[in-house]
PDB file of C-alpha atoms and ligand atoms in Angstrom:
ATOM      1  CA  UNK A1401       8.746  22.394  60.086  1.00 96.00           C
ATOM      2  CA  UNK A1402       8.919  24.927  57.248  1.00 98.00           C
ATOM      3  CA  UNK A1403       7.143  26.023  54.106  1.00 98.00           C
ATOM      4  CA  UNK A1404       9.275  26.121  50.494  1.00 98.00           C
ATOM      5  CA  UNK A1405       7.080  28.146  48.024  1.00 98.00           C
ATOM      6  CA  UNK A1406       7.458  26.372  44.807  1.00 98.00           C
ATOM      7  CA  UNK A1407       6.794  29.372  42.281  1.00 98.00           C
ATOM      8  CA  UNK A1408       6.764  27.559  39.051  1.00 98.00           C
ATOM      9  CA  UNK A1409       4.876  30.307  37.437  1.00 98.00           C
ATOM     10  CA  UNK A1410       5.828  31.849  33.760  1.00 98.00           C
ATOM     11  CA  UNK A1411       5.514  35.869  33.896  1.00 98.00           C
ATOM     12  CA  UNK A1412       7.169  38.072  36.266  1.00 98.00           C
ATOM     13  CA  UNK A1413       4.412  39.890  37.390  1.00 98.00           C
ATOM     14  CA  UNK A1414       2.821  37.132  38.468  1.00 98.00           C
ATOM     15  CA  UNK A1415       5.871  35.677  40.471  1.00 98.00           C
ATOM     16  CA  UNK A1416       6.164  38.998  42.464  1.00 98.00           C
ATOM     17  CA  UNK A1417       2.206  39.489  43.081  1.00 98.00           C
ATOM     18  CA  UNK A1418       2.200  35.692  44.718  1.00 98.00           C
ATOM     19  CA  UNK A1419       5.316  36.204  46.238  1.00 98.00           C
ATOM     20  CA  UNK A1420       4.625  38.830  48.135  1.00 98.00           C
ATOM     21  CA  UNK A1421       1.046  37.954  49.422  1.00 98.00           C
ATOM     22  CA  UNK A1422       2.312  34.423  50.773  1.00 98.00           C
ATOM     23  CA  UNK A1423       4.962  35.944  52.423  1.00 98.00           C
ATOM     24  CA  UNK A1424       4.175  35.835  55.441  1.00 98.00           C
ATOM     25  CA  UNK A1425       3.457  31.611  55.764  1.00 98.00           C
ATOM     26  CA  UNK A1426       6.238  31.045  53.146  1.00 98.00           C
ATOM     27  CA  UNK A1427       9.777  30.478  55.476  1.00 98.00           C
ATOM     28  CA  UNK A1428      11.587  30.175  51.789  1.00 98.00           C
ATOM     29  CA  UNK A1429      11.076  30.305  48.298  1.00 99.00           C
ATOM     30  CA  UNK A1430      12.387  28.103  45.598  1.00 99.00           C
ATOM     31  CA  UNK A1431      12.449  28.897  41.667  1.00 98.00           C
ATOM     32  CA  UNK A1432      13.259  26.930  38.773  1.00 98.00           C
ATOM     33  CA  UNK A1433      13.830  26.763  35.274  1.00 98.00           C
ATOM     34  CA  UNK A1434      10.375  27.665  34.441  1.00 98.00           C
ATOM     35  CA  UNK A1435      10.318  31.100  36.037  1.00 98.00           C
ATOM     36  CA  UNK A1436      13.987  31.669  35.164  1.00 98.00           C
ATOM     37  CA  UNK A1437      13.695  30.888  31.254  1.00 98.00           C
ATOM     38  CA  UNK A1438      10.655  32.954  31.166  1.00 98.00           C
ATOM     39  CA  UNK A1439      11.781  36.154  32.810  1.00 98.00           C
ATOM     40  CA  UNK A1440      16.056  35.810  34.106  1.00 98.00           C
ATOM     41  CA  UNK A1441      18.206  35.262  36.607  1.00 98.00           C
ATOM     42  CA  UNK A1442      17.646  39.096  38.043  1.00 98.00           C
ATOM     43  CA  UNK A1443      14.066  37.692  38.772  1.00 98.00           C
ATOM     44  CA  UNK A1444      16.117  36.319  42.429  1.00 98.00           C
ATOM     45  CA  UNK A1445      16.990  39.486  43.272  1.00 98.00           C
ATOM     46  CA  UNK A1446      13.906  41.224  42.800  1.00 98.00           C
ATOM     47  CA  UNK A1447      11.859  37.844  44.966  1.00 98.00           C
ATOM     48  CA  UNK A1448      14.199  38.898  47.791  1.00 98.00           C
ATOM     49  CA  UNK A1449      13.801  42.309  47.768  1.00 98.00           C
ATOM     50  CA  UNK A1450       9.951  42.071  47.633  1.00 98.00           C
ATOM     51  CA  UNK A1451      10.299  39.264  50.257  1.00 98.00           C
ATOM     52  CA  UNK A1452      12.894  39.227  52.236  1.00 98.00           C
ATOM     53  CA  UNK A1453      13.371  35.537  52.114  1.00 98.00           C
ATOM     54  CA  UNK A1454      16.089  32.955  50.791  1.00 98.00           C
ATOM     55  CA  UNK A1455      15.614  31.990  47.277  1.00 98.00           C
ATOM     56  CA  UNK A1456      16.903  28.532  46.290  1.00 98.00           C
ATOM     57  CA  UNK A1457      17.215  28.237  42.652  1.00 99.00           C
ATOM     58  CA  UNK A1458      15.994  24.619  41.372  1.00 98.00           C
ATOM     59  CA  UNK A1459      17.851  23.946  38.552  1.00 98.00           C
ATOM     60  CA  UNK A1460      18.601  20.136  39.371  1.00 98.00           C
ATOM     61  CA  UNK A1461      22.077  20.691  37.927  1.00 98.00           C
ATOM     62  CA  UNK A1462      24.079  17.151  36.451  1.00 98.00           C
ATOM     63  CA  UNK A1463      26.951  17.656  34.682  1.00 98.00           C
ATOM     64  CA  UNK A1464      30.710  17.289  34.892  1.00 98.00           C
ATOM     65  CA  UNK A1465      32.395  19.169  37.204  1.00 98.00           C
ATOM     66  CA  UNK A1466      33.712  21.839  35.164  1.00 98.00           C
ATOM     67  CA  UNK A1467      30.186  22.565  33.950  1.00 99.00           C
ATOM     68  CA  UNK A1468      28.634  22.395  37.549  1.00 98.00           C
ATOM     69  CA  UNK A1469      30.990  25.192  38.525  1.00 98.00           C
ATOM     70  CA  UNK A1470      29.883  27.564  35.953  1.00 98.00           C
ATOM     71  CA  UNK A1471      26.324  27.040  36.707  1.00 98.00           C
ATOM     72  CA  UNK A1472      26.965  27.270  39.848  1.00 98.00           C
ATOM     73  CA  UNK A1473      28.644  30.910  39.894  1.00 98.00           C
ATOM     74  CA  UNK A1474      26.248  32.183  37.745  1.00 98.00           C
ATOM     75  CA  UNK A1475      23.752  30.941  40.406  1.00 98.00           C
ATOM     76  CA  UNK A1476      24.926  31.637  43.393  1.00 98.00           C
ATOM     77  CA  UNK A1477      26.103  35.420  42.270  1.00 97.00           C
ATOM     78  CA  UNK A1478      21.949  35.643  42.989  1.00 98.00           C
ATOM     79  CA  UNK A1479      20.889  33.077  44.599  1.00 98.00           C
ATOM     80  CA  UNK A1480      20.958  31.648  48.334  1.00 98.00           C
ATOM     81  CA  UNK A1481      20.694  27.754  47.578  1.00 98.00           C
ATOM     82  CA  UNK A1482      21.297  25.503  44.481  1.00 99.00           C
ATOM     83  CA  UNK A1483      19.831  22.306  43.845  1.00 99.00           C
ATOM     84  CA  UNK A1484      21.831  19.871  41.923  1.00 99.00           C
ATOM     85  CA  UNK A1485      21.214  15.752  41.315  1.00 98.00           C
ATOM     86  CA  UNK A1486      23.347  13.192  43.098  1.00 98.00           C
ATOM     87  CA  UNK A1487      23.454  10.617  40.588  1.00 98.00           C
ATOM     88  CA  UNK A1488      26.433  11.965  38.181  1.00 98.00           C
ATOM     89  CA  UNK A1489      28.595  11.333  41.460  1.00 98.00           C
ATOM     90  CA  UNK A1490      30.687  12.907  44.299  1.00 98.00           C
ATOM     91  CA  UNK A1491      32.932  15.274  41.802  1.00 98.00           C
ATOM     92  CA  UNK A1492      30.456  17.122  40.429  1.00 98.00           C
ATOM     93  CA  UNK A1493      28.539  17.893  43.697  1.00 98.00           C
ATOM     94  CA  UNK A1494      31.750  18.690  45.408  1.00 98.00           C
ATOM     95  CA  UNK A1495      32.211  21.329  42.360  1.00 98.00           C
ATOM     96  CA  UNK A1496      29.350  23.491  43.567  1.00 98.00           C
ATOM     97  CA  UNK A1497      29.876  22.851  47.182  1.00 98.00           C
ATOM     98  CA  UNK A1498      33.521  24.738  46.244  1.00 97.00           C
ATOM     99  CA  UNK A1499      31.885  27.663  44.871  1.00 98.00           C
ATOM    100  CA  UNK A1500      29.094  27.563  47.386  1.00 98.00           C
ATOM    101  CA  UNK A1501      32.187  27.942  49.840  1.00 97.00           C
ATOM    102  CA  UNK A1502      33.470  30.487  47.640  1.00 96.00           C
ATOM    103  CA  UNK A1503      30.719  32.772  47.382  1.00 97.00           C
ATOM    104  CA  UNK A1504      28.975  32.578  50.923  1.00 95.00           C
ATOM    105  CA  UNK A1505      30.085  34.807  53.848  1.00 88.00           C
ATOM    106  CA  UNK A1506      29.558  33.404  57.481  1.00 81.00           C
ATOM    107  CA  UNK A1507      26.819  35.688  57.710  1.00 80.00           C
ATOM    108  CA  UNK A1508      25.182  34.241  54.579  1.00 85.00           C
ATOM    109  CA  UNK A1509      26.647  31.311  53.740  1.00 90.00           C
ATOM    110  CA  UNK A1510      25.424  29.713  50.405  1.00 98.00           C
ATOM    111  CA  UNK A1511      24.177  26.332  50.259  1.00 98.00           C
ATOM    112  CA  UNK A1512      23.831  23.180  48.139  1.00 98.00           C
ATOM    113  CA  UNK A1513      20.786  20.584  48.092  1.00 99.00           C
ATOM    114  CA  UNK A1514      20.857  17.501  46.754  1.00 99.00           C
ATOM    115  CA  UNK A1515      18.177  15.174  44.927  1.00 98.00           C
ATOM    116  CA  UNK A1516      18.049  11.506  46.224  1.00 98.00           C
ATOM    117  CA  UNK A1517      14.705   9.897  45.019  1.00 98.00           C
ATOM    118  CA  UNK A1518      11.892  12.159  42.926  1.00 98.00           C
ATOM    119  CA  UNK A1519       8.253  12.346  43.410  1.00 98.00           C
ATOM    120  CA  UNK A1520       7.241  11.049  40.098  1.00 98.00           C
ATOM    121  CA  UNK A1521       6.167   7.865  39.529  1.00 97.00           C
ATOM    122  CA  UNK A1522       8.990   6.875  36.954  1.00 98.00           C
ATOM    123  CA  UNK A1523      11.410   7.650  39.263  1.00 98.00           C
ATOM    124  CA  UNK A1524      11.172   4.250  41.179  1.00 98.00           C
ATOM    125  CA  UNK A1525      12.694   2.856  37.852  1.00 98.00           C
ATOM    126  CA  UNK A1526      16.253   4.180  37.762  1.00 98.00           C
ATOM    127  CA  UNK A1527      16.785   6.413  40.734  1.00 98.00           C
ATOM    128  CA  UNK A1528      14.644   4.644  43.500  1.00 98.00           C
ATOM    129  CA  UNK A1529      17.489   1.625  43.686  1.00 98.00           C
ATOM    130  CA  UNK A1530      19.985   3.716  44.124  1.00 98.00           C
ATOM    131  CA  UNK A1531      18.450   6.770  46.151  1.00 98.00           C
ATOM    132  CA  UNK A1532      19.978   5.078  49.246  1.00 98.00           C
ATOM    133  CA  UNK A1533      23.565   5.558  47.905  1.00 98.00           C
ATOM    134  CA  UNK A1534      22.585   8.405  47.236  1.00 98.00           C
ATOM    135  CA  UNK A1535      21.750   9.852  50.107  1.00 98.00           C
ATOM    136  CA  UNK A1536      24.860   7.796  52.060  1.00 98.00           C
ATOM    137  CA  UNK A1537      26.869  10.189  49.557  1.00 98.00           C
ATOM    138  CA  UNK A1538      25.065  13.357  50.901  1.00 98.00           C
ATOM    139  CA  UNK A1539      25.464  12.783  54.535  1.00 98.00           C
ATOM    140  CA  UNK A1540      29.738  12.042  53.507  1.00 98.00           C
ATOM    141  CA  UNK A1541      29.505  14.885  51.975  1.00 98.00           C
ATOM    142  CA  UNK A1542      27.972  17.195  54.372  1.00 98.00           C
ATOM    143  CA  UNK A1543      25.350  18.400  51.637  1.00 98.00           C
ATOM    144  CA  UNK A1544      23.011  21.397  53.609  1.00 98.00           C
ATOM    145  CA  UNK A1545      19.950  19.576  52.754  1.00 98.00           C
ATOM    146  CA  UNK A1546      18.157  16.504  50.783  1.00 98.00           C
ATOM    147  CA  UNK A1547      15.300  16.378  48.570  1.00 98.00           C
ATOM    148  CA  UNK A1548      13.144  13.112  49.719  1.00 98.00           C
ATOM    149  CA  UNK A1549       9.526  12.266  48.283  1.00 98.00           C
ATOM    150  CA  UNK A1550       6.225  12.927  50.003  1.00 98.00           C
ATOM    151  CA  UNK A1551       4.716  10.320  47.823  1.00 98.00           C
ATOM    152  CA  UNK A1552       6.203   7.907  49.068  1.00 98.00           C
ATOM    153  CA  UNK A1553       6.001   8.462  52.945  1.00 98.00           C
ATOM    154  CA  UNK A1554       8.421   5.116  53.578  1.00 98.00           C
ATOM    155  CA  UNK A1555      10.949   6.121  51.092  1.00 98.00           C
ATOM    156  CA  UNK A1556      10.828   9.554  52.920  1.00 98.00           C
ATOM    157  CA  UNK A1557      11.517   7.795  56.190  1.00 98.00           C
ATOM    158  CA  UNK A1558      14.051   5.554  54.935  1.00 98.00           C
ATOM    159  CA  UNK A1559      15.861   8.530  53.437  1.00 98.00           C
ATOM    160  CA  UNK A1560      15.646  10.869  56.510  1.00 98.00           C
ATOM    161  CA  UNK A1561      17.029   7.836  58.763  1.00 98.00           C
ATOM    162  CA  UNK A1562      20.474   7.793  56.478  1.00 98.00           C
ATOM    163  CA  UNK A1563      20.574  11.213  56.321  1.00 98.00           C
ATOM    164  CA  UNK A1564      20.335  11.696  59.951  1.00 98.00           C
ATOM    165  CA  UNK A1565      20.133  15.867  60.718  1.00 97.00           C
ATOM    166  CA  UNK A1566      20.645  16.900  57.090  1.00 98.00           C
ATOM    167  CA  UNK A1567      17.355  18.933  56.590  1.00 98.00           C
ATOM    168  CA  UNK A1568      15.205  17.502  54.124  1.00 98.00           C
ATOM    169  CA  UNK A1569      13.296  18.793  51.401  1.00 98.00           C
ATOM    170  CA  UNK A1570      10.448  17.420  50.649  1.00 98.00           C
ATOM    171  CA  UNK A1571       7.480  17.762  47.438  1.00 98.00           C
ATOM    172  CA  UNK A1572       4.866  16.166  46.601  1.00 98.00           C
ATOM    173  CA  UNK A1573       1.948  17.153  48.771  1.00 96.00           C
ATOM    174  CA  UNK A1574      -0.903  18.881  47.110  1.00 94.00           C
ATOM    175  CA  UNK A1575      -0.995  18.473  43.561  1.00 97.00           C
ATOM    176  CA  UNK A1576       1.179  15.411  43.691  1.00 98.00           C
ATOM    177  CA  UNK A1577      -1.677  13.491  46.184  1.00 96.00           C
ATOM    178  CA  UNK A1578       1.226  13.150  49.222  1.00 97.00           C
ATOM    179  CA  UNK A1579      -0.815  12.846  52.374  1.00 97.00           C
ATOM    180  CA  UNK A1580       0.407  15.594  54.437  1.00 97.00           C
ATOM    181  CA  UNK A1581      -0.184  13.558  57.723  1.00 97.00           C
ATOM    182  CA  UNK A1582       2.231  11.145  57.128  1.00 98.00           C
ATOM    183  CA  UNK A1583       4.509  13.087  56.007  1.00 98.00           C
ATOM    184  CA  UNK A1584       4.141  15.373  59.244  1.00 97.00           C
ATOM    185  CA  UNK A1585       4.970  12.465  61.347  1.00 97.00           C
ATOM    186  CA  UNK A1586       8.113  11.453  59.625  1.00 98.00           C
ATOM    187  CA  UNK A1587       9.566  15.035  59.126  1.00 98.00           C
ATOM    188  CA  UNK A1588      10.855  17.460  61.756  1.00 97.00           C
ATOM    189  CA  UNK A1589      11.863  20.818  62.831  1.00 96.00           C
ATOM    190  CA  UNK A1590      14.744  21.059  60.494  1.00 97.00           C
ATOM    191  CA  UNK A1591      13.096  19.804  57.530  1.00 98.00           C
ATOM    192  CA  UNK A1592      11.397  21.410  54.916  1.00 98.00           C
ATOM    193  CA  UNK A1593       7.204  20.557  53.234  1.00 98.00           C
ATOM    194  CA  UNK A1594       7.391  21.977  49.015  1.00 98.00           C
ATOM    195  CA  UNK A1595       4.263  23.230  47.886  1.00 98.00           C
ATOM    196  CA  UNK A1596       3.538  24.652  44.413  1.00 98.00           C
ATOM    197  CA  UNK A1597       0.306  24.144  42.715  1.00 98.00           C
ATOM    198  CA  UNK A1598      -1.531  23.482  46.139  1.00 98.00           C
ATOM    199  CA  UNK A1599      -0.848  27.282  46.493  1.00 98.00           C
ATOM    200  CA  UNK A1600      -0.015  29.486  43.109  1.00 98.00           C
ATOM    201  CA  UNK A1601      -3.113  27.701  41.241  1.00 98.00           C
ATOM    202  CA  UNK A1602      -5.121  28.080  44.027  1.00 98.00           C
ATOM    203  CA  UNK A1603      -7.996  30.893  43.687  1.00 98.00           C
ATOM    204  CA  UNK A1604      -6.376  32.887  46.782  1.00 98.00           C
ATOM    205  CA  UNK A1605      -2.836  31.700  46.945  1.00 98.00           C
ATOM    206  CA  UNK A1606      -2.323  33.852  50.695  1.00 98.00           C
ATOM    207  CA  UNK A1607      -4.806  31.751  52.347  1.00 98.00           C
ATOM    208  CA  UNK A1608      -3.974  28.428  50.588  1.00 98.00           C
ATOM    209  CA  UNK A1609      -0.001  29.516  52.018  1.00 98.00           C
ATOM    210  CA  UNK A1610      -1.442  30.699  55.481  1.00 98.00           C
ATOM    211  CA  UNK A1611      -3.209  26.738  55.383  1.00 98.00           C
ATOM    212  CA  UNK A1612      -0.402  24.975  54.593  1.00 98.00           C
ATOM    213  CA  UNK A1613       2.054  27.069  57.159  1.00 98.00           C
ATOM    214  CA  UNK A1614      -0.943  26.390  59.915  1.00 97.00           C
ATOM    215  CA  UNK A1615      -0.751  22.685  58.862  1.00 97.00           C
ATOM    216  CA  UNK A1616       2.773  22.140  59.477  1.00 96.00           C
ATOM    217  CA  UNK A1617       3.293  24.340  62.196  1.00 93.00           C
ATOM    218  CA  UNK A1618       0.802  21.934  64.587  1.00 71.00           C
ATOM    219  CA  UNK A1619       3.803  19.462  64.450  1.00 56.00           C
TER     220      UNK A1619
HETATM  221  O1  O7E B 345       3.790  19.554  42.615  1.00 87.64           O
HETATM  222  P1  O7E B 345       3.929  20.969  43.043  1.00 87.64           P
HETATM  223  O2  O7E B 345       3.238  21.940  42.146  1.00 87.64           O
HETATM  224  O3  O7E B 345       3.577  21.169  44.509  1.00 87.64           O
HETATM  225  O4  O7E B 345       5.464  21.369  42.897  1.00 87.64           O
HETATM  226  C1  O7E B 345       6.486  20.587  43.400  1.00 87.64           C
HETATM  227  C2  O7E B 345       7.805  21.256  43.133  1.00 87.64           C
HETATM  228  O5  O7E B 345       8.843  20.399  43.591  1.00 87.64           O
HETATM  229  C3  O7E B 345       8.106  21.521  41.659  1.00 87.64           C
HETATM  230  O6  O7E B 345       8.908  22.686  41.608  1.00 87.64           O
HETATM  231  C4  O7E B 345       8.914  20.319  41.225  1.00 87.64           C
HETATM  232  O7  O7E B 345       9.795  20.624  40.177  1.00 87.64           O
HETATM  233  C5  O7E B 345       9.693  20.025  42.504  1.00 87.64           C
HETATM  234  N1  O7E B 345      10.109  18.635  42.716  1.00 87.64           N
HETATM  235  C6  O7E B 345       9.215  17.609  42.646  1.00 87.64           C
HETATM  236  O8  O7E B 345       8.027  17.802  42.469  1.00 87.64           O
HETATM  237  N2  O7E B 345       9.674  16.330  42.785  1.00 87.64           N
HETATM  238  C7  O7E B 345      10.955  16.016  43.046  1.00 87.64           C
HETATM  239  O9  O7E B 345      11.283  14.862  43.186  1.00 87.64           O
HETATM  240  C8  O7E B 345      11.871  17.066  43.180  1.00 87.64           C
HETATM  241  C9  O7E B 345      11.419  18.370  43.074  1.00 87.64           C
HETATM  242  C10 O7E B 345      12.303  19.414  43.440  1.00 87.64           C
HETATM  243  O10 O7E B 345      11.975  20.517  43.714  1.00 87.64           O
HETATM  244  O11 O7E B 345      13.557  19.083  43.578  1.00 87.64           O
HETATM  245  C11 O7E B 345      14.371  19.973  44.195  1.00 87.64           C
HETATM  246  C12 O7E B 345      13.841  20.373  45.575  1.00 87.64           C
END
């Protein structure tokens, strides 16, 4: 199983410093509008290059499909992964899985995730009844990965089973009060455990990372 650094921090200085001392227990780091509205889009290029790793960019993109593609080019010029919602519908995901097509080489191919149900607790009002079509929509659609909630370890399990080998992408452990061991038993190889707070707030964010990485890596 592998570690997504969420670095939802505000300056630039301090996305590189934590960035670069996690490194080693991070497998990939994701970014959202937080960082990005703060400091740019450049801020991807300069995570890789002190990293080395993928950066996803989180920017949970719903609009039509003429919009998505914009975003989406102006993303992936940068970034590896984008993650867009499911709930405006097939068209507009298919939109950035074009330009994902587009601008990915076989080497480095570029790839699209897509949100089923949040982590919140408001999001069993509108999205939980229809996360399942949701996800049925991803797996037709041969999305490269789905974002399932560790908060609610039997929505997570429910989701991964319709999904089948679609990696999933999981927050909510740490900050969010997901229990990590049940989540550990539902997720595999493929799949992916999100942690933000639990490790950029924490007093010494390298050995909060090297925790979590040990964590997951027993399974
Ligand atoms: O709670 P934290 O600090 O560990 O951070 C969790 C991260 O996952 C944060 O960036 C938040 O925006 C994101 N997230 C959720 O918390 N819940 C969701 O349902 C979805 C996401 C998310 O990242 O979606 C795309 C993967």
């Amino acid at each position: 199983m592998k570690l997504m650094l969420a670095l939802d921090v505000m300056s630039k200085n301090e996305a590189l410093k934590i960035a670069e001392e996690t490194k080693d227990f991070v497998d990939i780091i994701k970014i959202g509008y937080p960082l990005v509205l703060s400091t740019g889009i450049e801020i991807v290029k300069e995570i890789k290059n002190k990293t080395n790793k993928e950066v996803v960019c989180d920017f949970k993109v719903a609009d039509i499909p003429a919009t998505n593609e914009k975003i989406a080019k102006t993303t992936l010029k940068y970034a590896d992964a984008i993650i867009c919602q499911g709930f405006v519908g097939k068209d507009s995901v298919m939109a950035i899985q074009k330009v994902a097509e587009e601008y990915g080489n076989k080497g480095a191919p570029k790839k699209v995730i897509m949100v089923t149900e949040m982590s919140h607790l408001s999001a069993v009002e509108f999205l939980q009844p229809v996360a399942d079509d949701l996800a049925k929509m991803a797996k037709e659609l041969s999305v490269d990965g789905v974002v399932a909630p560790s908060t609610r370890p039997e929505r997570l399990k429910e989701i991964k089973e319709i999904v089948g080998d679609i990696p999933i992408i999981s927050p909510g452990v740490g900050a969010q009060g997901g229990d990590l061991d049940k989540v550990l038993e539902i997720l595999g190889d493929n799949d992916y455990v999100i942690v933000g707070r639990g490790i950029y707030e924490h007093n010494n964010p390298k050995e909060s990372a090297k925790h979590y990485k040990k964590l997951i890596s027993k399974n």
